[in-house]
Coordinates of C-alpha atoms in Angstrom, one line a residue:
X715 CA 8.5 1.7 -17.3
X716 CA 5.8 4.2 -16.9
X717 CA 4.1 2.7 -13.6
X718 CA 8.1 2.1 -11.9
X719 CA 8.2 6.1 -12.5
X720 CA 5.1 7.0 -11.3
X721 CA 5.1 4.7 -8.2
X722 CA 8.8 5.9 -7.7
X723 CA 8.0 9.9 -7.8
X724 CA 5.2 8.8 -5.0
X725 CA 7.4 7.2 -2.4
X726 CA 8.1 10.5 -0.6
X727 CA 3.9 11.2 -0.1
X728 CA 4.2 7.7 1.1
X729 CA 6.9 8.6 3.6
X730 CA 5.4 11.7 4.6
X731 CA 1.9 9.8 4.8
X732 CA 3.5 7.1 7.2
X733 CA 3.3 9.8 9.9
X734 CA -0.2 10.6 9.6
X735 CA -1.2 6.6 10.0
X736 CA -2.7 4.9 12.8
X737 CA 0.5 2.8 13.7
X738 CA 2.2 1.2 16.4
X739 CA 1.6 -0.3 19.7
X740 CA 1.4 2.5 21.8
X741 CA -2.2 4.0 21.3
X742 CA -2.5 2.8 17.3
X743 CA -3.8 -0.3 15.7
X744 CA -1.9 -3.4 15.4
X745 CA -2.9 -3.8 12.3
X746 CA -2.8 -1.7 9.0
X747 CA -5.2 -2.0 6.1
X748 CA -4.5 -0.5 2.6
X749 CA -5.9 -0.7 -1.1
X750 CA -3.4 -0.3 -4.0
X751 CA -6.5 0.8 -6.6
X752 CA -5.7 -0.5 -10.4
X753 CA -2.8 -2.7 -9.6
X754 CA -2.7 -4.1 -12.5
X755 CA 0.1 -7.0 -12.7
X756 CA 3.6 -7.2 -13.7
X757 CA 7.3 -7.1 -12.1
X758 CA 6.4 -3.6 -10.6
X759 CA 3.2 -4.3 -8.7
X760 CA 4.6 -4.7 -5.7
X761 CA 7.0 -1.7 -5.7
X762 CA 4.1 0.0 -4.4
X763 CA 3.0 -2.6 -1.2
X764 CA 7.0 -2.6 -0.8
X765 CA 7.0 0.9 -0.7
X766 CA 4.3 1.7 2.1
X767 CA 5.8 -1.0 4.3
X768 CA 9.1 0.0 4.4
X769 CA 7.6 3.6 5.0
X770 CA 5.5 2.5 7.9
X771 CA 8.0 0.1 9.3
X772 CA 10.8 3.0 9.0
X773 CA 8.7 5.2 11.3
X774 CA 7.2 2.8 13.4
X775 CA 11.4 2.0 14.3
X776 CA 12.0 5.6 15.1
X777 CA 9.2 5.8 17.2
X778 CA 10.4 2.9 19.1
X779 CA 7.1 0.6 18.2
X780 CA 6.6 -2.9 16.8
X781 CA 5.3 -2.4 13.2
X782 CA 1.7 -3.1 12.7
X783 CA 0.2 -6.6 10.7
X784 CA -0.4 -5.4 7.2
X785 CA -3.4 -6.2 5.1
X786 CA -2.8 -4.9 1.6
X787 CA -5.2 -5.6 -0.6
X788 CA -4.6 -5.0 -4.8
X789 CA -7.4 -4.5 -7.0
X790 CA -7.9 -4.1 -10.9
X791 CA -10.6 -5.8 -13.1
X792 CA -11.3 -9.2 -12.9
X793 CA -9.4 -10.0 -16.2
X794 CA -6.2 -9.2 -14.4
X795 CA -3.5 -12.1 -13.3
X796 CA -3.2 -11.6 -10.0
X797 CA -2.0 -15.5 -9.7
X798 CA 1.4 -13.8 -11.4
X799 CA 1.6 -10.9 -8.7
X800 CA 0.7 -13.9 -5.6
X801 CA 3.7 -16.1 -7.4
X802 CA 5.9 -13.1 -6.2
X803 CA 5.4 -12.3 -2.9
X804 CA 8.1 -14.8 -1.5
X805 CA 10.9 -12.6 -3.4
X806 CA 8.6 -9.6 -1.5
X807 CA 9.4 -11.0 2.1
X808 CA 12.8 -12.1 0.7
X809 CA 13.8 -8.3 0.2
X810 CA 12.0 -6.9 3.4
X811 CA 14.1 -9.3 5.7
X812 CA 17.4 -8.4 3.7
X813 CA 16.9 -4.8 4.2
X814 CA 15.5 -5.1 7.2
X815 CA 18.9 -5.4 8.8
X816 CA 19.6 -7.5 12.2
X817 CA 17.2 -6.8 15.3
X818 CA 14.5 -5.1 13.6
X819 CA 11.0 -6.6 13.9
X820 CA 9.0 -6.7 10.8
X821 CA 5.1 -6.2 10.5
X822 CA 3.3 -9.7 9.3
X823 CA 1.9 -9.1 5.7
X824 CA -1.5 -10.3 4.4
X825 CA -2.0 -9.5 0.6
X826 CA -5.1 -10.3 -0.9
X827 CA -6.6 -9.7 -4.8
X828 CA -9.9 -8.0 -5.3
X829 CA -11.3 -7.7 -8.5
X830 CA -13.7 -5.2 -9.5
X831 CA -14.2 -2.1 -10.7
X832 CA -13.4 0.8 -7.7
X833 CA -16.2 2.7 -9.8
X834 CA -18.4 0.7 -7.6
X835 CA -18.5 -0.1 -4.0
X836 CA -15.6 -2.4 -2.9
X837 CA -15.1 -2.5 0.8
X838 CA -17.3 -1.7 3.5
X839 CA -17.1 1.4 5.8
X840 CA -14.2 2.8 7.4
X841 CA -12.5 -0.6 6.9
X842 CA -9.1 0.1 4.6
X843 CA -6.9 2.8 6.4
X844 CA -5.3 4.3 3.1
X845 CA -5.7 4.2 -0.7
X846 CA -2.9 4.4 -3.3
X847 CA -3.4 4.8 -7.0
X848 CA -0.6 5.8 -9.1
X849 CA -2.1 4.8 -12.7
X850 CA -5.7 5.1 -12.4
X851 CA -5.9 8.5 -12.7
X852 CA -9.4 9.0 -14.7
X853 CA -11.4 8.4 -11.3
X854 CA -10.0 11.2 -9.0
X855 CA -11.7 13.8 -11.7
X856 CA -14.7 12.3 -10.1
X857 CA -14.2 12.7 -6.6
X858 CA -11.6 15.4 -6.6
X859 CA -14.0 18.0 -5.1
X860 CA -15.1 15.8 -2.0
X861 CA -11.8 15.1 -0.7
X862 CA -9.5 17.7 -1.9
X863 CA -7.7 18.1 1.3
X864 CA -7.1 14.0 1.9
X865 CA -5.8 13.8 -2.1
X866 CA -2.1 13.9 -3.2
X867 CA -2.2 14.3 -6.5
X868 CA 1.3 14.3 -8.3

């Protein structure tokens, strides 16, 4: 209940983010990477990789461009189920081409689990394109100060 309201009071950032991303095929990537940091597992997981796409997809349709490829990856400690959150990501697409609507192009999706502390290094350099954590808020203490003008904090 708790993560569905924080991830829900975020989806406007997320909106207002989609403008700001690389998208697109006219002078952006193709492709989109992101990193949903402490994911845990859980109906609502996905609310959040939902929520992004349809952002991106949204703009990338008023813009006239073909949405990007997504590569989402979800991370939490290894003791995490991701094999529950992989066993729902044909009810994902499911929902993406019902809303969609008729004629409108959606952007593959590649979802991937990555256990780990984010503590620690998890991806190489300039590789993921944005960062979302809605629960794991104990890190951005830490690192508040170095990027206070790329952090939402709500």
């Amino acid at each position: 209940m708790i993560y569905r309201r924080l991830t829900i009071k975020g989806f406007p950032i997320s909106d207002d983010g989609a403008i700001f991303l690389p998208i697109g095929d006219k002078g952006g990537h193709p492709f989109l990477i992101g990193d949903d940091l402490g994911c845990s597992s859980g109906p609502n997981v996905l609310s959040v990789v939902s929520g992004v796409i349809d952002s991106v997809e949204k703009k990338c349709w008023q813009l006239c461009r073909r949405p990007p490829e997504f590569q989402l990856f979800l991370n939490d400690l290894p003791g995490n189920d991701f094999n529950s959150v992989f066993r729902s990501l044909q009810s994902l697409h499911e929902r993406r081409v019902a809303s969609a609507g008729l004629g409108k192009e959606l952007g593959q999706c590649f979802v991937a689990g990555v256990p780990g502390s984010f503590y620690g290094r998890l991806f190489q350099s300039k590789s993921v394109h944005f960062f979302h954590s809605s629960s794991s808020l104990h890190w951005l203490s830490q690192v508040y100060s170095l990027f206070s003008g790329l952090l939402w904090i709500i």
